[in-house]
Coordinates of C-alpha atoms in Angstrom, one line a residue:
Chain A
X188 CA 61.9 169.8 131.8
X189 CA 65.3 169.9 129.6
X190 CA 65.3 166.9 127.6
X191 CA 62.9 163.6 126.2
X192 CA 59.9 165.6 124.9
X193 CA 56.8 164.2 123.8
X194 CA 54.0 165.5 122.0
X195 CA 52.7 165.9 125.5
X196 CA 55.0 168.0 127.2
X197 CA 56.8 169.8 124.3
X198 CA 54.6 172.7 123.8
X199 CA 55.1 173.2 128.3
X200 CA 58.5 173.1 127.8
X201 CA 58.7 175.7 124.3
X202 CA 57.0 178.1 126.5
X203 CA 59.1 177.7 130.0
X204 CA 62.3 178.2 127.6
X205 CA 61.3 181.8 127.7
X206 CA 61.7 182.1 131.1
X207 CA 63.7 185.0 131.4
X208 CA 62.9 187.3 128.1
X209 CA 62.6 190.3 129.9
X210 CA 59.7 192.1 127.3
X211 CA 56.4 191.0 128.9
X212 CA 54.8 191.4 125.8
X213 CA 57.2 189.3 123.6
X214 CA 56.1 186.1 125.8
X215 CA 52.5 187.0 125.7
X216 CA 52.8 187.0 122.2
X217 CA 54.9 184.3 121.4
X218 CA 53.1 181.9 124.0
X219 CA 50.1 182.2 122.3
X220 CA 51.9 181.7 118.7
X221 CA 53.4 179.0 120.2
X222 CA 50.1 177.4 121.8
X223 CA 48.3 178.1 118.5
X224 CA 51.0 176.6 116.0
X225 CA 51.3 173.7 117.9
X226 CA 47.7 173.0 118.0
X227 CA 47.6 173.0 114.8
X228 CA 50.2 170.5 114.2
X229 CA 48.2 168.4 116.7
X230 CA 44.7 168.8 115.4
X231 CA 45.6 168.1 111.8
X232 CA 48.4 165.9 112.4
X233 CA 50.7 167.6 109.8
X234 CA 52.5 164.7 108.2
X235 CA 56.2 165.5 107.3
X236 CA 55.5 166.0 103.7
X237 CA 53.2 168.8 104.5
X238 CA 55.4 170.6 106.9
X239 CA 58.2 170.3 104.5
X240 CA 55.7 171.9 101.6
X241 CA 54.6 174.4 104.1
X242 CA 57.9 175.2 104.9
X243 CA 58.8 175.8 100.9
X244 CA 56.0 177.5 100.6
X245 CA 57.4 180.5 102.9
X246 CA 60.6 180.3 102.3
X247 CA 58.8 181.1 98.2
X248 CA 56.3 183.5 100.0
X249 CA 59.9 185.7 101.8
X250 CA 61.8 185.2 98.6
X251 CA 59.0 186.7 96.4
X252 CA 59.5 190.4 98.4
X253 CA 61.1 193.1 96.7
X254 CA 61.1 196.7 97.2
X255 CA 58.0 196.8 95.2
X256 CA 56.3 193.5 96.3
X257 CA 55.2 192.4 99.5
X258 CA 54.0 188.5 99.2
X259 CA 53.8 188.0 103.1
X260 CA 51.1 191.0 103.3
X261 CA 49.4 189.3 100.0
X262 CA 49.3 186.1 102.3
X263 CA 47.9 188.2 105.1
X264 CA 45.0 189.8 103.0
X265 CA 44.1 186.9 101.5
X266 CA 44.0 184.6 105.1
X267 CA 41.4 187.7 106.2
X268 CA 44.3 188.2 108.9
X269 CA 44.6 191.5 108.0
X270 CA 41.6 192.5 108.0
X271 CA 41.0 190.6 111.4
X272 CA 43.8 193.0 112.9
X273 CA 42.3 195.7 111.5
X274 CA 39.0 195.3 113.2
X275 CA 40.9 194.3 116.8
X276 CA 42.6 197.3 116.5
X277 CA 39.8 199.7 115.2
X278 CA 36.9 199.6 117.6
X279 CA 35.8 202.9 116.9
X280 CA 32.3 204.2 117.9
X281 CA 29.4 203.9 115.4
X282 CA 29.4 206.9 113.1
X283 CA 33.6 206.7 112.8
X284 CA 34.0 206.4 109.8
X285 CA 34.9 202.2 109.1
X286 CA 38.5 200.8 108.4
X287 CA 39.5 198.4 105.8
X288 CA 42.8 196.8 104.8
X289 CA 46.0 198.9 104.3
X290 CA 47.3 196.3 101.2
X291 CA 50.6 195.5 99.6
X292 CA 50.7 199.0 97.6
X293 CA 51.5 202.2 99.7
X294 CA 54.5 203.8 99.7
X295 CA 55.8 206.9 101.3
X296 CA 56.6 210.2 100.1
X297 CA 53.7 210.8 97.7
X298 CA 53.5 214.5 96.6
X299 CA 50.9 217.2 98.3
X300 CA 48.9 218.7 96.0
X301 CA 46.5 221.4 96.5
X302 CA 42.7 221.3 96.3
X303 CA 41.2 220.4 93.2
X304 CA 44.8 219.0 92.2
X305 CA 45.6 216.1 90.0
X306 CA 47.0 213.2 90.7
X307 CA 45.9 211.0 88.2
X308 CA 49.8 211.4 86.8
X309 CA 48.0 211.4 83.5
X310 CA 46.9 208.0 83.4
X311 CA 44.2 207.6 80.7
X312 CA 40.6 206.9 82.0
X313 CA 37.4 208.7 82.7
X314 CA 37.8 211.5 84.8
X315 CA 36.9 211.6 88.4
X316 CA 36.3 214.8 90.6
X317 CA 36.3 213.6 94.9
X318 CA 35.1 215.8 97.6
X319 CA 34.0 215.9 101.0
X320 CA 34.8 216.8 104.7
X321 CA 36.9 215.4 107.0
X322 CA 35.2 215.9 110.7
X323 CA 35.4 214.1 113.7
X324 CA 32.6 211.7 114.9
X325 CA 30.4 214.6 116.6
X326 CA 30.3 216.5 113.0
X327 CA 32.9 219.2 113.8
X328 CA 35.0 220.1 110.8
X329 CA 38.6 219.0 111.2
X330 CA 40.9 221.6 109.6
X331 CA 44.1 220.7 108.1
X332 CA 43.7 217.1 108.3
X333 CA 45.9 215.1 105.5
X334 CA 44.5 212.3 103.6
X335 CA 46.8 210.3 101.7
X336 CA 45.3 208.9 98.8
X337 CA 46.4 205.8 96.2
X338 CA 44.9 203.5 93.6
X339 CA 45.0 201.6 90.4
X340 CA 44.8 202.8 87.0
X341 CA 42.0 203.2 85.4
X342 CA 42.5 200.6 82.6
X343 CA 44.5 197.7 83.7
X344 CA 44.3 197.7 87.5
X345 CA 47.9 197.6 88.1
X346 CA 49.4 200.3 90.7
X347 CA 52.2 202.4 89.5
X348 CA 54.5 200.3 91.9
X349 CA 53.9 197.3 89.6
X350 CA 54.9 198.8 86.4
X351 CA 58.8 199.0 85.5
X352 CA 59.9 202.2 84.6
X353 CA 56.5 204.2 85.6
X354 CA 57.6 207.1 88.0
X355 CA 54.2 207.9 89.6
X356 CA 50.7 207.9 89.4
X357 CA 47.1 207.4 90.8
X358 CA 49.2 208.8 94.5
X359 CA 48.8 212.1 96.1
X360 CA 48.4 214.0 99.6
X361 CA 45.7 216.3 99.9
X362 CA 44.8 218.8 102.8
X363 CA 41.6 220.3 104.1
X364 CA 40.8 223.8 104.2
X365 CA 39.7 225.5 107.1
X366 CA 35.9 223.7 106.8
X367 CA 37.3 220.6 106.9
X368 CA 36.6 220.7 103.0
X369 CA 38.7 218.1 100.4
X370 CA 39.1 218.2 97.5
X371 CA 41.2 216.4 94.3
X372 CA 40.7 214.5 90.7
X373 CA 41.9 211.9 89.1
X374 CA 40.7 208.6 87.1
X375 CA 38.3 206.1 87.9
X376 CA 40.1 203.1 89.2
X377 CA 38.9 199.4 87.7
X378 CA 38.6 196.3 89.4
X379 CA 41.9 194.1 89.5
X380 CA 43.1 190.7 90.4
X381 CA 45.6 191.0 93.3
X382 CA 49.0 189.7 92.1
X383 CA 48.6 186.3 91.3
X384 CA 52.1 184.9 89.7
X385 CA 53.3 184.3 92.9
X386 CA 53.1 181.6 95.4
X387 CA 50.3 183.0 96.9
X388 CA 48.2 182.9 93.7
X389 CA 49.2 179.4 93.6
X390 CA 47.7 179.0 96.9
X391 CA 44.6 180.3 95.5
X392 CA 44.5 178.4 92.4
X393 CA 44.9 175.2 94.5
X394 CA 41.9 176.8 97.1
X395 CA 40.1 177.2 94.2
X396 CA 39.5 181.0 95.0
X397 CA 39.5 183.8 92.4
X398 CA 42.0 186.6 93.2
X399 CA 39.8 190.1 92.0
X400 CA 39.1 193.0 94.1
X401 CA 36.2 195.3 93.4
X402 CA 37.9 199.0 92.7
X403 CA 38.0 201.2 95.1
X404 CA 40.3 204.4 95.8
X405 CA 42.4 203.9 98.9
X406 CA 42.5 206.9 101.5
X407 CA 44.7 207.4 104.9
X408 CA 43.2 210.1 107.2
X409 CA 44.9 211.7 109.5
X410 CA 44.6 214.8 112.1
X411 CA 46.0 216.1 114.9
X412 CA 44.3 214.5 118.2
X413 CA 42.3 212.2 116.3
X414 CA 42.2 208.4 115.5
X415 CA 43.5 207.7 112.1
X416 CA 41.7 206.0 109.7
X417 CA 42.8 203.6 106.8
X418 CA 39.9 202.8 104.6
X419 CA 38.9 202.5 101.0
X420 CA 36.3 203.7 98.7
X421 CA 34.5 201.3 96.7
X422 CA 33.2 201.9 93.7
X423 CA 28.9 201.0 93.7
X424 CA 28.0 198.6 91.1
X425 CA 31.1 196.9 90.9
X426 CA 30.8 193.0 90.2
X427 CA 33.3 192.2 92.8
X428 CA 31.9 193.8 95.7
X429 CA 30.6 190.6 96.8
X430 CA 33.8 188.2 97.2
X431 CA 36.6 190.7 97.4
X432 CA 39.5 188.7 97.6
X433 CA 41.0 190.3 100.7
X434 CA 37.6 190.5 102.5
X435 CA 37.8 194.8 103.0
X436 CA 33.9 195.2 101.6
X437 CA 31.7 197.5 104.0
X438 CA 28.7 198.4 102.9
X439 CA 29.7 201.7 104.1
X440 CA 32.5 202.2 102.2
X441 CA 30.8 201.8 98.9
X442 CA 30.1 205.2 97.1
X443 CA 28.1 206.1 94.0
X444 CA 30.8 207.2 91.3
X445 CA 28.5 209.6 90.1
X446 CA 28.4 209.5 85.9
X447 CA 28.1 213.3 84.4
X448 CA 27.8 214.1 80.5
X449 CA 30.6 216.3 79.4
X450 CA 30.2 220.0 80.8
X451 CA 30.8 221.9 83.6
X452 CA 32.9 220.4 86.3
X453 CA 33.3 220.6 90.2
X454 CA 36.6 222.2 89.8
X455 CA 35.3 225.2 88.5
X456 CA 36.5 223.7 84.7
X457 CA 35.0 222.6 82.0
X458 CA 35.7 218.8 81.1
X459 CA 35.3 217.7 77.0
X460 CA 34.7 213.9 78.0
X461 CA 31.9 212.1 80.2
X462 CA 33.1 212.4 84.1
X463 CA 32.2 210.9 87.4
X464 CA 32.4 212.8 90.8
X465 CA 32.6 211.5 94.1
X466 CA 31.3 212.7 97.6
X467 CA 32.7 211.1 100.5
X468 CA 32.8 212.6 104.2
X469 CA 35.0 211.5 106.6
X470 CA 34.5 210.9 110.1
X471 CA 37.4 210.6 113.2
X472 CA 36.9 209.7 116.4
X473 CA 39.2 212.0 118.9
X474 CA 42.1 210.3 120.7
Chain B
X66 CA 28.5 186.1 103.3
X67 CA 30.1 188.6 100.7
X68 CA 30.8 191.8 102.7
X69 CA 30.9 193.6 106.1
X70 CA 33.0 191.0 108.1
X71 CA 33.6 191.7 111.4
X72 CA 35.8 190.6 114.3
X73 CA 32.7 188.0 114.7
X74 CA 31.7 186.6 111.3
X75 CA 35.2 186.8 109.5
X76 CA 37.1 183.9 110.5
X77 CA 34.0 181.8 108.8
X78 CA 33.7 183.7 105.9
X79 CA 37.4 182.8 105.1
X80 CA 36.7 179.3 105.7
X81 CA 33.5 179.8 103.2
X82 CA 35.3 180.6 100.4
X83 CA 37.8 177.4 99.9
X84 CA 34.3 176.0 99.7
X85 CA 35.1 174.6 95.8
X86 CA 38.0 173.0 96.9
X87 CA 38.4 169.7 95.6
X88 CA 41.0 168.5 97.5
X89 CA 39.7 167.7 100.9
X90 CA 42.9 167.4 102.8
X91 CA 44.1 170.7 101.8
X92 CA 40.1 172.1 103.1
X93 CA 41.0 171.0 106.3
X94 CA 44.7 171.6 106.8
X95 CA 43.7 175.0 105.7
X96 CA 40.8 175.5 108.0
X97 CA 42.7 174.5 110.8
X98 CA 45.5 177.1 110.1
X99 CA 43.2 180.3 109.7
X100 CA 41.3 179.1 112.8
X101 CA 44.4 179.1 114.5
X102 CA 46.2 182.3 113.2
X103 CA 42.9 184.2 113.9
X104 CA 42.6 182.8 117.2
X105 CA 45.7 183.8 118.0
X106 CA 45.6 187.5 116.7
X107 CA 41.9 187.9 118.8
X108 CA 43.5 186.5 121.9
X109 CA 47.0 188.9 122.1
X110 CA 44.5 191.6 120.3
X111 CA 47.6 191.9 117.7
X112 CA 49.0 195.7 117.1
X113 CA 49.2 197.0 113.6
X114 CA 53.0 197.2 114.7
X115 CA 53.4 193.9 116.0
X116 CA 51.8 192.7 112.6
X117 CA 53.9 194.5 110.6
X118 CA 57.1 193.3 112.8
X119 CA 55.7 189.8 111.9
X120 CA 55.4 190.8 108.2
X121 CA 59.4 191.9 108.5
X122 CA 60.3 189.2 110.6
X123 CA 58.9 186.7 107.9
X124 CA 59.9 188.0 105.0
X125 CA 63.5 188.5 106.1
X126 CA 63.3 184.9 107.1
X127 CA 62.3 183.1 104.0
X128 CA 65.6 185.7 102.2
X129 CA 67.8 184.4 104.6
X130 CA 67.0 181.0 103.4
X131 CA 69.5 179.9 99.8
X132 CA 71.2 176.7 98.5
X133 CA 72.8 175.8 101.7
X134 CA 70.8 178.0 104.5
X135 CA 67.2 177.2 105.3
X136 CA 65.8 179.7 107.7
X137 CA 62.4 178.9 108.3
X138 CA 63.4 174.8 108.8
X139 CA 65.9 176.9 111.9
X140 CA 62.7 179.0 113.1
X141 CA 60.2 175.8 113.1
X142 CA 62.8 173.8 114.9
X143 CA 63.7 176.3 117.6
X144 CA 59.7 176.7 118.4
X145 CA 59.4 172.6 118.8
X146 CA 57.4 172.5 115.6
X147 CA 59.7 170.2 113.7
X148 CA 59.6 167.9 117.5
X149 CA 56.4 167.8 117.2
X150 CA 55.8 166.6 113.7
X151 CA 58.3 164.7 114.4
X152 CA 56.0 162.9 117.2
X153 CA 52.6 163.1 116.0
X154 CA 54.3 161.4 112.8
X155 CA 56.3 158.8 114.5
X156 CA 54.1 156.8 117.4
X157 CA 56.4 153.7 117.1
X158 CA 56.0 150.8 119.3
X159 CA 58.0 150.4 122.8
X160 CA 62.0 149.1 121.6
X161 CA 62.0 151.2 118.5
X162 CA 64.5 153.3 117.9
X163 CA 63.4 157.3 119.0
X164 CA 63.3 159.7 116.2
X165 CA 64.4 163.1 116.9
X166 CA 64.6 166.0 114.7
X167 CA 65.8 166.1 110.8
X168 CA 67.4 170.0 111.2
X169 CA 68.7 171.6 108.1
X170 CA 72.5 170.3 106.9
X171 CA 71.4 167.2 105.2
X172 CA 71.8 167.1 101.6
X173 CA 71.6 164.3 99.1
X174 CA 74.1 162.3 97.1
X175 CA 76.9 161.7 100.0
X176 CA 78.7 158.6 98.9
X177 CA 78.6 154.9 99.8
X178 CA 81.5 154.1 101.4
X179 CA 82.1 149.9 102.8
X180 CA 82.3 149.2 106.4
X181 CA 84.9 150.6 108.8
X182 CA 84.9 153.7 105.5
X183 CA 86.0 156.6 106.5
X184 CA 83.5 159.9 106.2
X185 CA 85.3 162.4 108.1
X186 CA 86.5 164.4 105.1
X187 CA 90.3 164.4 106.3
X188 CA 88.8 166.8 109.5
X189 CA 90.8 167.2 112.2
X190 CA 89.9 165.9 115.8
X191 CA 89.6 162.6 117.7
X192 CA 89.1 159.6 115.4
X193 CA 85.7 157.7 116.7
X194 CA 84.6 154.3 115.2
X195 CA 81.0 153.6 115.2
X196 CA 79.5 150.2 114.5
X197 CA 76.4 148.6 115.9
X198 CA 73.5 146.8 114.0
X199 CA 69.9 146.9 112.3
X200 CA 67.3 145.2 113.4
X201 CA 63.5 144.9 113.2
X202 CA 61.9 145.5 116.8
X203 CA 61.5 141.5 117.7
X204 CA 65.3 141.5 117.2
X205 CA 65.9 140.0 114.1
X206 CA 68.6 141.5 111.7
X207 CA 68.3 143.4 108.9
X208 CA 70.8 143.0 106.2
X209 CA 71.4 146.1 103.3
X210 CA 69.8 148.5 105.6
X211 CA 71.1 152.2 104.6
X212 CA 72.4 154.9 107.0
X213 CA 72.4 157.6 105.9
X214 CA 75.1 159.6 108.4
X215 CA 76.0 163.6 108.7
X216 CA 77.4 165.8 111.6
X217 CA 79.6 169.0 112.2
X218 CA 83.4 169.0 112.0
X219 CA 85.6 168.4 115.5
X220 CA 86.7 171.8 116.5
X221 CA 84.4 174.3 115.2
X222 CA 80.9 173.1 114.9
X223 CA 80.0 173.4 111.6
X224 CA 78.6 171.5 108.6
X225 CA 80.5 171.2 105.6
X226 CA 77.5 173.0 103.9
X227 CA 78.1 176.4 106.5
X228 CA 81.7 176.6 104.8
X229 CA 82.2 178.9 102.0
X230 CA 84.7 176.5 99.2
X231 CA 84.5 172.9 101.4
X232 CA 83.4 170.4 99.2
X233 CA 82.1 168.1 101.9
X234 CA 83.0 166.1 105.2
X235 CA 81.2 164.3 107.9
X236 CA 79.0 162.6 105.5
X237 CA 78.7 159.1 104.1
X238 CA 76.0 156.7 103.5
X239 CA 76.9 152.8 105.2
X240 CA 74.5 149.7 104.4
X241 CA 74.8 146.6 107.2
X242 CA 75.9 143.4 106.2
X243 CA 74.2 139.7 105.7
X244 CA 74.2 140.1 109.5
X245 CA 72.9 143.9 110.2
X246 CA 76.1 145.1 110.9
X247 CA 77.6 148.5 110.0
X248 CA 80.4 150.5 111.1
X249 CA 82.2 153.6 109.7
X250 CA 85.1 155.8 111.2
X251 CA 85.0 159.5 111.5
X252 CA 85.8 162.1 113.8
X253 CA 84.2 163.0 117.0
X254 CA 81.5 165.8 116.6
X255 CA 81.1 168.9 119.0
X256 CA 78.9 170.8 120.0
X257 CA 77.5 174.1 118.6
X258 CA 75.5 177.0 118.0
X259 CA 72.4 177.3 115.2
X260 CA 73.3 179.4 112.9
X261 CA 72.4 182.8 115.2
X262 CA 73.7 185.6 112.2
X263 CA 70.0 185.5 111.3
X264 CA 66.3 186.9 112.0
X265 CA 66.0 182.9 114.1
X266 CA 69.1 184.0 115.5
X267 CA 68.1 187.5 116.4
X268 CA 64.4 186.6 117.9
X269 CA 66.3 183.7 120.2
X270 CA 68.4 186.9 121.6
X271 CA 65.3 188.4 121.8
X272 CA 63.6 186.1 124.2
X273 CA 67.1 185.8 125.9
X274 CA 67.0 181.9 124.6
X275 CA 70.8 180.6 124.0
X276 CA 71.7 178.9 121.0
X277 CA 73.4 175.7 121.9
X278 CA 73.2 171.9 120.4
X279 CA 75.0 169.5 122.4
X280 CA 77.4 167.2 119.8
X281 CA 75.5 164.5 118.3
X282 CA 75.6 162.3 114.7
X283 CA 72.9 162.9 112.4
X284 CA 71.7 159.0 111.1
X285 CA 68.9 158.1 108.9
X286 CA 68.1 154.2 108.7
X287 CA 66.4 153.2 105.8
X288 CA 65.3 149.1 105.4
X289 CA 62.5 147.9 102.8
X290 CA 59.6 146.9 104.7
X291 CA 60.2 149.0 107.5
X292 CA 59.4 152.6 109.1
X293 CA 62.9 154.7 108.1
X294 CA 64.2 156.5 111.1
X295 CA 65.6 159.9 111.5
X296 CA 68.0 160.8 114.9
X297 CA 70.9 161.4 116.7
X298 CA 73.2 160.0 118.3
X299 CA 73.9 162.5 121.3
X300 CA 77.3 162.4 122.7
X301 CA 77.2 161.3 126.9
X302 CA 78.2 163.9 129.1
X303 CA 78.2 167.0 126.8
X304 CA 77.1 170.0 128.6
X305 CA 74.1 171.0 126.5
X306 CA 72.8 168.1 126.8
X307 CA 70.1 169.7 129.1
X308 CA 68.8 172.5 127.1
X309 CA 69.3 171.6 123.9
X310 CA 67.7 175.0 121.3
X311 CA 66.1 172.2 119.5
X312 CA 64.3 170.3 121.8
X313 CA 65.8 166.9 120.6
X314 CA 67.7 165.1 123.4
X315 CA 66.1 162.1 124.6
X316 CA 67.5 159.8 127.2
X317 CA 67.9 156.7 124.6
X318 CA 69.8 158.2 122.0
X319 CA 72.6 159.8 124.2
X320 CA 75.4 157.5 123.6
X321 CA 78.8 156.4 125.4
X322 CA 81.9 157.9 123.6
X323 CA 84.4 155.6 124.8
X324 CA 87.8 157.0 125.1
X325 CA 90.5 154.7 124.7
X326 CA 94.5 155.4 124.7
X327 CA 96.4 154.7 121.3
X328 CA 96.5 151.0 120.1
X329 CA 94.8 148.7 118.2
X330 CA 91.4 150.4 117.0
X331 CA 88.1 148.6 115.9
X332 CA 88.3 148.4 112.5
X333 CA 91.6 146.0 112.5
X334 CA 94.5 149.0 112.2
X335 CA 95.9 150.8 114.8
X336 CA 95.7 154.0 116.2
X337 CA 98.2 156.3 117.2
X338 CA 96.5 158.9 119.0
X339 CA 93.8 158.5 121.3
X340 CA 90.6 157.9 120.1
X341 CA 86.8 156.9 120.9
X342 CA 84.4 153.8 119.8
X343 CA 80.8 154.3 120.1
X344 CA 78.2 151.2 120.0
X345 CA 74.6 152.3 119.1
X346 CA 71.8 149.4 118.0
X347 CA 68.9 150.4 115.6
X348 CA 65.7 149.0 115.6
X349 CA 63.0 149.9 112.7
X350 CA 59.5 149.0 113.2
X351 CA 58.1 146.9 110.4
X352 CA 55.6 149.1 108.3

């Protein structure tokens, strides 16, 4: 079939066109892409006006990416698409710990800092002393596993990536010891509304869907021979825990920011102010 | 459902929460979309890597796109989306003219020129006179009908809009007369290559796809009362004819470019180089 398609034999003839791409994988992917797209079209019956807004609306969605600003992840969170890849690609075996979306707001090269160390970058907020294990899934404790760590502020709910001008904060790299012990402070992040100005918060708006995430402190785990993990931890009592914008709640993955009256704290200080510490334990599952 | 989505329940649970939505249409071109894309990323079991290649791949579309490139119109029409919403959208009756697809150099505001006008822009290449008529699909003519006309130079392949500094060429707008006739004089079109210097460009090199068009003339007819029409009139015997990176040739709309020696040309002068006459008949369906 080279010429005079219909809407019957178009999609046949998409497909065939890729005949001779030699990555298996490519077609696999791309037929189904292909199949699904045009389903769509068919099922709904797109009229021309709504491709043509569809089409604006990603052209908007690339043209809104910057070095700090990644609107075609935003449009993946928010679809539950990430999320959905997340969990294809993270069938671990029940006591791993759970996975939850990576988000718009990593970046590389974050500082290591040794245990107890702060990486609050002196953002104001209430003090908050984490600790735990990393181990993998049969309880042995993983030495000299690295967990990347990143969150929000502990006032506005806006990453440092998101402020002009701010070098760092609320990022670090932390090790464990030789019993798989962690440890590192900060401040408490707060609840936040994903970036909204863009056209994906105008997607929202139109769906009628709020745009908050319940705060959480994001951590990448990994170790030598073992499965890395991508999670968060959510702070309990939150009020956004149910209807997370991006859909990354597990019940699993929500830990008691435990509240402390000034005093003695974990790190062997003292602090002046009230203070929360955190316990978390990690578990990976061997590769 | 608030929290702990799985592979299982997530796909709903988006779909849940555009439950406020007031506008219905937008509910259900929505649903259909996240059914889709999640279908798809369950059924090819999507990588973190291939999502993040998609992530790239999108974003560095939608920046390709500016005032005179539109990227993601290129990428919809090489998959046979823009065919296809071009058929679902246009299910004329049998002796209507065929639509094909709209593509991505027309812009508004070419002038009105009078019959036998001359929109080639003072290009180079073989003059060619088209003239023909309007008509509804019982045959009767339509007078002040507008076509709306565009196509690439005569040696190159390009729209006026792909060169840097051209103010334009290869684009006029005729109306028939009392008796549905138009006819306007250009130059003959060739054929060409999408724009391929781009992430559409780089993916069809990917899947070992060429990037050929055979020569055609972009029209739009326009006639109050009527379905408009948007084609091409594809030039007989080019040799991408069969194959065509759009999916757009069908068997009615590829047209007889006449050669004739120099003499006496259709629009009452004379020629004196050879040139071509092409005859094409356009009939709207009533709305």
């Amino acid at each position: 079939m080279t010429k005079n398609f219909t809407e019957e034999n178009l999609t046949e003839a998409v497909i065939e066109r890729m005949a001779d791409c030699p990555n298996e994988r490519l077609r696999t992917v791309m037929e189904s892409l292909i199949r699904h797209v045009h389903a769509f079209v068919r099922e709904v019956e797109l009229t021309e006006e709504e491709w043509f807004e569809g089409i604006r609306f990603l052209t908007a969605t690339g043209q809104k990416c910057d070095d700090v600003r990644q609107e075609f992840i935003l449009l993946s969170d928010v679809l539950g698409v990430s999320m959905l890849v997340d969990a294809v690609n993270h069938r671990f075996p029940a006591g791993a710990t759970e996975t939850t979306v990576f988000g718009p707001f990593f970046r590389e090269g974050a500082p290591e800092t040794p245990m107890w160390g702060d990486i609050s970058g002196g953002q104001p907020g209430t003090p908050c002393y984490v600790s735990g294990t990393v181990s993998d899934t049969a309880g042995k404790p993983l030495a000299n596993a690295l967990i990347d760590v990143w969150h929000s502020d502990g006032k506005e709910g806006l990453y440092d990536v998101q402020v002009e001008g701010q070098p760092w904060y609320g990022r670090g790299r932390v090790r464990t010891d030789e019993n798989g012990r962690y440890a590192f402070r900060t401040i408490q992040p707060v609840y936040y509304s994903i970036p909204a100005d863009g056209p994906v918060g105008a997607m929202l708006g139109a769906l009628r869907r709020h745009t908050w995430r319940p705060a959480h402190i994001h951590t990448m785990v990994q170790c030598e021979g073992h499965h890395p993990v991508t999670t968060h931890l959510f702070v309990n009592g939150d009020q956004y825990l149910e209807g997370d914008a991006v859909f990354g709640v597990k019940e699993s993955l929500i830990v008691d920011f435990v509240p402390h009256e000034p005093g003695p704290a974990p790190d062997g200080g003292t602090s002046d102010v009230p203070f929360v510490t955190v316990n978390y334990d990690f578990a990976l599952t061997p590769a």
